[in-house]
Amino acid sequence: MAEKFYGVKLTDMTGKVYYTEIEVKHGLNHKISVQSHLPIDSKFPIHTRIGRSSYWSGTITGAFENNQDGECEHDYKFGDVNFRINFIEWLHNGLTKTMTLSDELILPVAILGDIGVDIENAISDPKANVSFEWEQCGERINSEVQLNCPDCGQVVVPTTKFCPNCGKAVNSNG
């Protein structure tokens, strides 16, 4: 039996992967557009669904520490300032992120506005929690979709047609 996913994993078309399981907190909201109307002489309001919007949004807080220099993603190097700065700038690179919250909830998301860093004394503290908001910007991703290039193993976004590492075709429909 495979190990169940725990934490938050983010990737985009650059092929970079950021993962953490340290001090992770999620705030999830499912949104639709509904207007409430209270007609004259009515005891109760009438609700009208406007459009077809139906998507997830939320917040994530976690200590995204350097786990890329060790042998596995559970080996962390704490207090790596360059890693933290690069992660935050990567979040705001404008590319759609593939966000894994569980084996059953994988979403294409856009990272919104502000990214906060919660530190005690200095950016080089052993742990710094990063907080950001996101919104779903495409259909939920089936966990069985190919997330690695079959030729070189590079992590790819499920909607990617070509691997950013080796250039080979991936996720083709045929």
PDB file of C-alpha atoms in Angstrom:
ATOM      1  CA  MET A   1       0.000   0.000   0.000  1.00  0.00           C
ATOM      2  CA  ALA A   2       1.377   3.409  -0.951  1.00  0.00           C
ATOM      3  CA  GLU A   3       2.006   6.024   1.691  1.00  0.00           C
ATOM      4  CA  LYS A   4      -0.738   8.665   1.912  1.00  0.00           C
ATOM      5  CA  PHE A   5       0.237  12.170   0.904  1.00  0.00           C
ATOM      6  CA  TYR A   6       0.572  14.670   3.740  1.00  0.00           C
ATOM      7  CA  GLY A   7       1.471  18.366   3.507  1.00  0.00           C
ATOM      8  CA  VAL A   8       1.518  20.752   0.548  1.00  0.00           C
ATOM      9  CA  LYS A   9       3.311  20.277  -2.761  1.00  0.00           C
ATOM     10  CA  LEU A  10       3.556  23.000  -5.397  1.00  0.00           C
ATOM     11  CA  THR A  11       5.012  22.891  -8.897  1.00  0.00           C
ATOM     12  CA  ASP A  12       4.698  24.832 -12.145  1.00  0.00           C
ATOM     13  CA  MET A  13       5.990  24.755 -15.720  1.00  0.00           C
ATOM     14  CA  THR A  14       9.495  25.652 -14.536  1.00  0.00           C
ATOM     15  CA  GLY A  15       9.708  22.106 -13.179  1.00  0.00           C
ATOM     16  CA  LYS A  16      10.551  23.305  -9.673  1.00  0.00           C
ATOM     17  CA  VAL A  17       8.848  21.455  -6.836  1.00  0.00           C
ATOM     18  CA  TYR A  18       8.320  22.861  -3.354  1.00  0.00           C
ATOM     19  CA  TYR A  19       7.001  20.597  -0.601  1.00  0.00           C
ATOM     20  CA  THR A  20       6.459  20.951   3.121  1.00  0.00           C
ATOM     21  CA  GLU A  21       4.842  19.021   5.905  1.00  0.00           C
ATOM     22  CA  ILE A  22       6.048  21.397   8.657  1.00  0.00           C
ATOM     23  CA  GLU A  23       3.441  23.459  10.529  1.00  0.00           C
ATOM     24  CA  VAL A  24       1.005  23.279   7.602  1.00  0.00           C
ATOM     25  CA  LYS A  25      -2.384  24.962   8.002  1.00  0.00           C
ATOM     26  CA  HIS A  26      -5.072  25.139   5.319  1.00  0.00           C
ATOM     27  CA  GLY A  27      -8.139  27.298   4.978  1.00  0.00           C
ATOM     28  CA  LEU A  28     -10.400  25.926   2.230  1.00  0.00           C
ATOM     29  CA  ASN A  29     -13.487  27.584   0.755  1.00  0.00           C
ATOM     30  CA  HIS A  30     -15.732  26.348  -2.026  1.00  0.00           C
ATOM     31  CA  LYS A  31     -17.285  29.273  -3.884  1.00  0.00           C
ATOM     32  CA  ILE A  32     -20.269  29.821  -6.137  1.00  0.00           C
ATOM     33  CA  SER A  33     -21.967  33.086  -7.089  1.00  0.00           C
ATOM     34  CA  VAL A  34     -25.343  33.546  -5.381  1.00  0.00           C
ATOM     35  CA  GLN A  35     -27.407  36.700  -4.960  1.00  0.00           C
ATOM     36  CA  SER A  36     -29.926  37.098  -2.192  1.00  0.00           C
ATOM     37  CA  HIS A  37     -33.069  39.198  -2.834  1.00  0.00           C
ATOM     38  CA  LEU A  38     -35.719  40.183  -0.313  1.00  0.00           C
ATOM     39  CA  PRO A  39     -38.866  41.012  -2.281  1.00  0.00           C
ATOM     40  CA  ILE A  40     -41.356  43.529  -0.859  1.00  0.00           C
ATOM     41  CA  ASP A  41     -43.825  41.853   1.515  1.00  0.00           C
ATOM     42  CA  SER A  42     -41.837  38.585   1.555  1.00  0.00           C
ATOM     43  CA  LYS A  43     -40.916  36.921   4.822  1.00  0.00           C
ATOM     44  CA  PHE A  44     -37.918  35.105   3.295  1.00  0.00           C
ATOM     45  CA  PRO A  45     -35.295  36.037   0.730  1.00  0.00           C
ATOM     46  CA  ILE A  46     -35.062  34.489  -2.708  1.00  0.00           C
ATOM     47  CA  HIS A  47     -31.695  33.145  -3.810  1.00  0.00           C
ATOM     48  CA  THR A  48     -30.500  33.216  -7.401  1.00  0.00           C
ATOM     49  CA  ARG A  49     -27.381  31.474  -8.610  1.00  0.00           C
ATOM     50  CA  ILE A  50     -25.536  33.741 -11.024  1.00  0.00           C
ATOM     51  CA  GLY A  51     -23.435  31.998 -13.665  1.00  0.00           C
ATOM     52  CA  ARG A  52     -21.670  28.665 -13.464  1.00  0.00           C
ATOM     53  CA  SER A  53     -18.783  29.530 -11.145  1.00  0.00           C
ATOM     54  CA  SER A  54     -17.843  26.708  -8.808  1.00  0.00           C
ATOM     55  CA  TYR A  55     -14.273  26.687  -7.540  1.00  0.00           C
ATOM     56  CA  TRP A  56     -12.012  26.316  -4.529  1.00  0.00           C
ATOM     57  CA  SER A  57      -9.972  29.033  -2.876  1.00  0.00           C
ATOM     58  CA  GLY A  58      -8.049  29.257   0.323  1.00  0.00           C
ATOM     59  CA  THR A  59      -4.986  30.056   2.340  1.00  0.00           C
ATOM     60  CA  ILE A  60      -1.886  28.073   3.137  1.00  0.00           C
ATOM     61  CA  THR A  61       0.587  28.626   5.931  1.00  0.00           C
ATOM     62  CA  GLY A  62       3.626  26.420   6.308  1.00  0.00           C
ATOM     63  CA  ALA A  63       7.350  26.354   6.920  1.00  0.00           C
ATOM     64  CA  PHE A  64       8.679  25.840   3.388  1.00  0.00           C
ATOM     65  CA  GLU A  65      12.272  24.967   4.251  1.00  0.00           C
ATOM     66  CA  ASN A  66      15.055  23.709   2.008  1.00  0.00           C
ATOM     67  CA  ASN A  67      14.392  20.009   1.416  1.00  0.00           C
ATOM     68  CA  GLN A  68      16.017  19.899  -2.025  1.00  0.00           C
ATOM     69  CA  ASP A  69      19.641  19.371  -0.956  1.00  0.00           C
ATOM     70  CA  GLY A  70      19.073  16.123   0.978  1.00  0.00           C
ATOM     71  CA  GLU A  71      18.396  12.591  -0.203  1.00  0.00           C
ATOM     72  CA  CYS A  72      14.606  12.823   0.225  1.00  0.00           C
ATOM     73  CA  GLU A  73      11.917  15.466   0.570  1.00  0.00           C
ATOM     74  CA  HIS A  74      11.740  14.862   4.340  1.00  0.00           C
ATOM     75  CA  ASP A  75      15.366  16.016   4.900  1.00  0.00           C
ATOM     76  CA  TYR A  76      15.216  19.729   5.727  1.00  0.00           C
ATOM     77  CA  LYS A  77      17.980  22.317   5.957  1.00  0.00           C
ATOM     78  CA  PHE A  78      16.505  24.978   8.236  1.00  0.00           C
ATOM     79  CA  GLY A  79      17.261  28.696   8.083  1.00  0.00           C
ATOM     80  CA  ASP A  80      18.258  28.815   4.385  1.00  0.00           C
ATOM     81  CA  VAL A  81      17.510  32.469   3.521  1.00  0.00           C
ATOM     82  CA  ASN A  82      18.219  32.127  -0.218  1.00  0.00           C
ATOM     83  CA  PHE A  83      15.829  29.164  -0.455  1.00  0.00           C
ATOM     84  CA  ARG A  84      13.075  31.175   1.281  1.00  0.00           C
ATOM     85  CA  ILE A  85      13.527  34.224  -0.931  1.00  0.00           C
ATOM     86  CA  ASN A  86      13.633  32.103  -4.095  1.00  0.00           C
ATOM     87  CA  PHE A  87      10.471  30.250  -3.015  1.00  0.00           C
ATOM     88  CA  ILE A  88       8.542  33.477  -2.408  1.00  0.00           C
ATOM     89  CA  GLU A  89       9.659  34.998  -5.711  1.00  0.00           C
ATOM     90  CA  TRP A  90       8.806  31.724  -7.482  1.00  0.00           C
ATOM     91  CA  LEU A  91       5.279  31.842  -6.026  1.00  0.00           C
ATOM     92  CA  HIS A  92       4.800  35.219  -7.733  1.00  0.00           C
ATOM     93  CA  ASN A  93       6.290  34.296 -11.130  1.00  0.00           C
ATOM     94  CA  GLY A  94       2.829  34.493 -12.748  1.00  0.00           C
ATOM     95  CA  LEU A  95       2.652  30.830 -13.770  1.00  0.00           C
ATOM     96  CA  THR A  96      -0.204  28.535 -12.829  1.00  0.00           C
ATOM     97  CA  LYS A  97       0.827  26.269  -9.967  1.00  0.00           C
ATOM     98  CA  THR A  98      -0.219  22.643  -9.529  1.00  0.00           C
ATOM     99  CA  MET A  99      -1.041  22.337  -5.835  1.00  0.00           C
ATOM    100  CA  THR A 100      -1.366  18.958  -4.120  1.00  0.00           C
ATOM    101  CA  LEU A 101      -3.175  19.049  -0.781  1.00  0.00           C
ATOM    102  CA  SER A 102      -3.995  15.334  -0.652  1.00  0.00           C
ATOM    103  CA  ASP A 103      -4.077  12.310  -2.931  1.00  0.00           C
ATOM    104  CA  GLU A 104      -7.648  13.310  -3.811  1.00  0.00           C
ATOM    105  CA  LEU A 105      -7.298  17.109  -4.032  1.00  0.00           C
ATOM    106  CA  ILE A 106      -4.886  18.333  -6.707  1.00  0.00           C
ATOM    107  CA  LEU A 107      -5.715  21.730  -8.204  1.00  0.00           C
ATOM    108  CA  PRO A 108      -4.342  24.178 -10.743  1.00  0.00           C
ATOM    109  CA  VAL A 109      -4.139  27.458  -8.821  1.00  0.00           C
ATOM    110  CA  ALA A 110      -3.178  31.091  -9.119  1.00  0.00           C
ATOM    111  CA  ILE A 111      -1.290  32.647  -6.215  1.00  0.00           C
ATOM    112  CA  LEU A 112      -2.876  35.931  -5.159  1.00  0.00           C
ATOM    113  CA  GLY A 113      -1.527  39.300  -3.974  1.00  0.00           C
ATOM    114  CA  ASP A 114       0.486  39.298  -0.784  1.00  0.00           C
ATOM    115  CA  ILE A 115       2.781  36.604   0.546  1.00  0.00           C
ATOM    116  CA  GLY A 116       3.553  36.893   4.244  1.00  0.00           C
ATOM    117  CA  VAL A 117       6.576  35.598   6.127  1.00  0.00           C
ATOM    118  CA  ASP A 118       6.185  35.084   9.878  1.00  0.00           C
ATOM    119  CA  ILE A 119       9.544  35.232  11.654  1.00  0.00           C
ATOM    120  CA  GLU A 120      10.553  35.667  15.287  1.00  0.00           C
ATOM    121  CA  ASN A 121      13.777  37.689  14.960  1.00  0.00           C
ATOM    122  CA  ALA A 122      15.392  37.537  11.520  1.00  0.00           C
ATOM    123  CA  ILE A 123      14.778  36.030   8.082  1.00  0.00           C
ATOM    124  CA  SER A 124      17.554  33.529   8.925  1.00  0.00           C
ATOM    125  CA  ASP A 125      15.633  32.054  11.906  1.00  0.00           C
ATOM    126  CA  PRO A 126      15.543  28.241  11.896  1.00  0.00           C
ATOM    127  CA  LYS A 127      11.877  28.250  10.812  1.00  0.00           C
ATOM    128  CA  ALA A 128       9.827  30.870   8.997  1.00  0.00           C
ATOM    129  CA  ASN A 129       6.190  30.302   8.105  1.00  0.00           C
ATOM    130  CA  VAL A 130       5.083  31.525   4.690  1.00  0.00           C
ATOM    131  CA  SER A 131       1.398  32.411   4.168  1.00  0.00           C
ATOM    132  CA  PHE A 132      -0.425  33.041   0.910  1.00  0.00           C
ATOM    133  CA  GLU A 133      -3.861  32.970  -0.694  1.00  0.00           C
ATOM    134  CA  TRP A 134      -4.774  31.034  -3.818  1.00  0.00           C
ATOM    135  CA  GLU A 135      -7.699  30.412  -6.164  1.00  0.00           C
ATOM    136  CA  GLN A 136      -8.457  27.426  -8.366  1.00  0.00           C
ATOM    137  CA  CYS A 137      -8.071  28.359 -12.042  1.00  0.00           C
ATOM    138  CA  GLY A 138      -8.876  25.095 -13.844  1.00  0.00           C
ATOM    139  CA  GLU A 139     -10.501  21.693 -13.434  1.00  0.00           C
ATOM    140  CA  ARG A 140      -9.442  19.485 -10.521  1.00  0.00           C
ATOM    141  CA  ILE A 141      -6.650  17.118 -11.520  1.00  0.00           C
ATOM    142  CA  ASN A 142      -7.114  13.376 -11.316  1.00  0.00           C
ATOM    143  CA  SER A 143      -4.243  11.940  -9.277  1.00  0.00           C
ATOM    144  CA  GLU A 144      -3.665   9.372 -12.032  1.00  0.00           C
ATOM    145  CA  VAL A 145      -2.659  12.045 -14.567  1.00  0.00           C
ATOM    146  CA  GLN A 146       1.031  11.790 -15.503  1.00  0.00           C
ATOM    147  CA  LEU A 147       2.940  14.228 -13.272  1.00  0.00           C
ATOM    148  CA  ASN A 148       6.447  13.116 -14.325  1.00  0.00           C
ATOM    149  CA  CYS A 149       8.110  13.064 -17.731  1.00  0.00           C
ATOM    150  CA  PRO A 150       8.331   9.415 -18.843  1.00  0.00           C
ATOM    151  CA  ASP A 151      11.774  10.049 -20.406  1.00  0.00           C
ATOM    152  CA  CYS A 152      13.723  12.043 -17.823  1.00  0.00           C
ATOM    153  CA  GLY A 153      11.495  11.908 -14.703  1.00  0.00           C
ATOM    154  CA  GLN A 154      11.146  15.721 -14.471  1.00  0.00           C
ATOM    155  CA  VAL A 155       7.989  16.799 -12.612  1.00  0.00           C
ATOM    156  CA  VAL A 156       5.591  18.448 -15.059  1.00  0.00           C
ATOM    157  CA  VAL A 157       2.289  20.291 -14.818  1.00  0.00           C
ATOM    158  CA  PRO A 158      -0.535  17.967 -15.979  1.00  0.00           C
ATOM    159  CA  THR A 159      -1.564  20.340 -18.793  1.00  0.00           C
ATOM    160  CA  THR A 160       2.007  20.591 -20.136  1.00  0.00           C
ATOM    161  CA  LYS A 161       2.492  19.267 -23.677  1.00  0.00           C
ATOM    162  CA  PHE A 162       6.326  19.181 -23.599  1.00  0.00           C
ATOM    163  CA  CYS A 163       8.785  18.539 -20.757  1.00  0.00           C
ATOM    164  CA  PRO A 164      10.637  21.762 -19.775  1.00  0.00           C
ATOM    165  CA  ASN A 165      13.748  19.685 -19.018  1.00  0.00           C
ATOM    166  CA  CYS A 166      14.217  17.402 -22.047  1.00  0.00           C
ATOM    167  CA  GLY A 167      11.663  18.785 -24.546  1.00  0.00           C
ATOM    168  CA  LYS A 168       9.948  15.429 -25.150  1.00  0.00           C
ATOM    169  CA  ALA A 169       6.146  15.286 -25.587  1.00  0.00           C
ATOM    170  CA  VAL A 170       4.209  14.444 -22.415  1.00  0.00           C
ATOM    171  CA  ASN A 171       0.512  14.081 -21.541  1.00  0.00           C
ATOM    172  CA  SER A 172      -0.504  13.732 -25.183  1.00  0.00           C
ATOM    173  CA  ASN A 173      -4.040  12.592 -25.965  1.00  0.00           C
ATOM    174  CA  GLY A 174      -3.277   9.821 -28.355  1.00  0.00           C
TER     175      GLY A 174
END
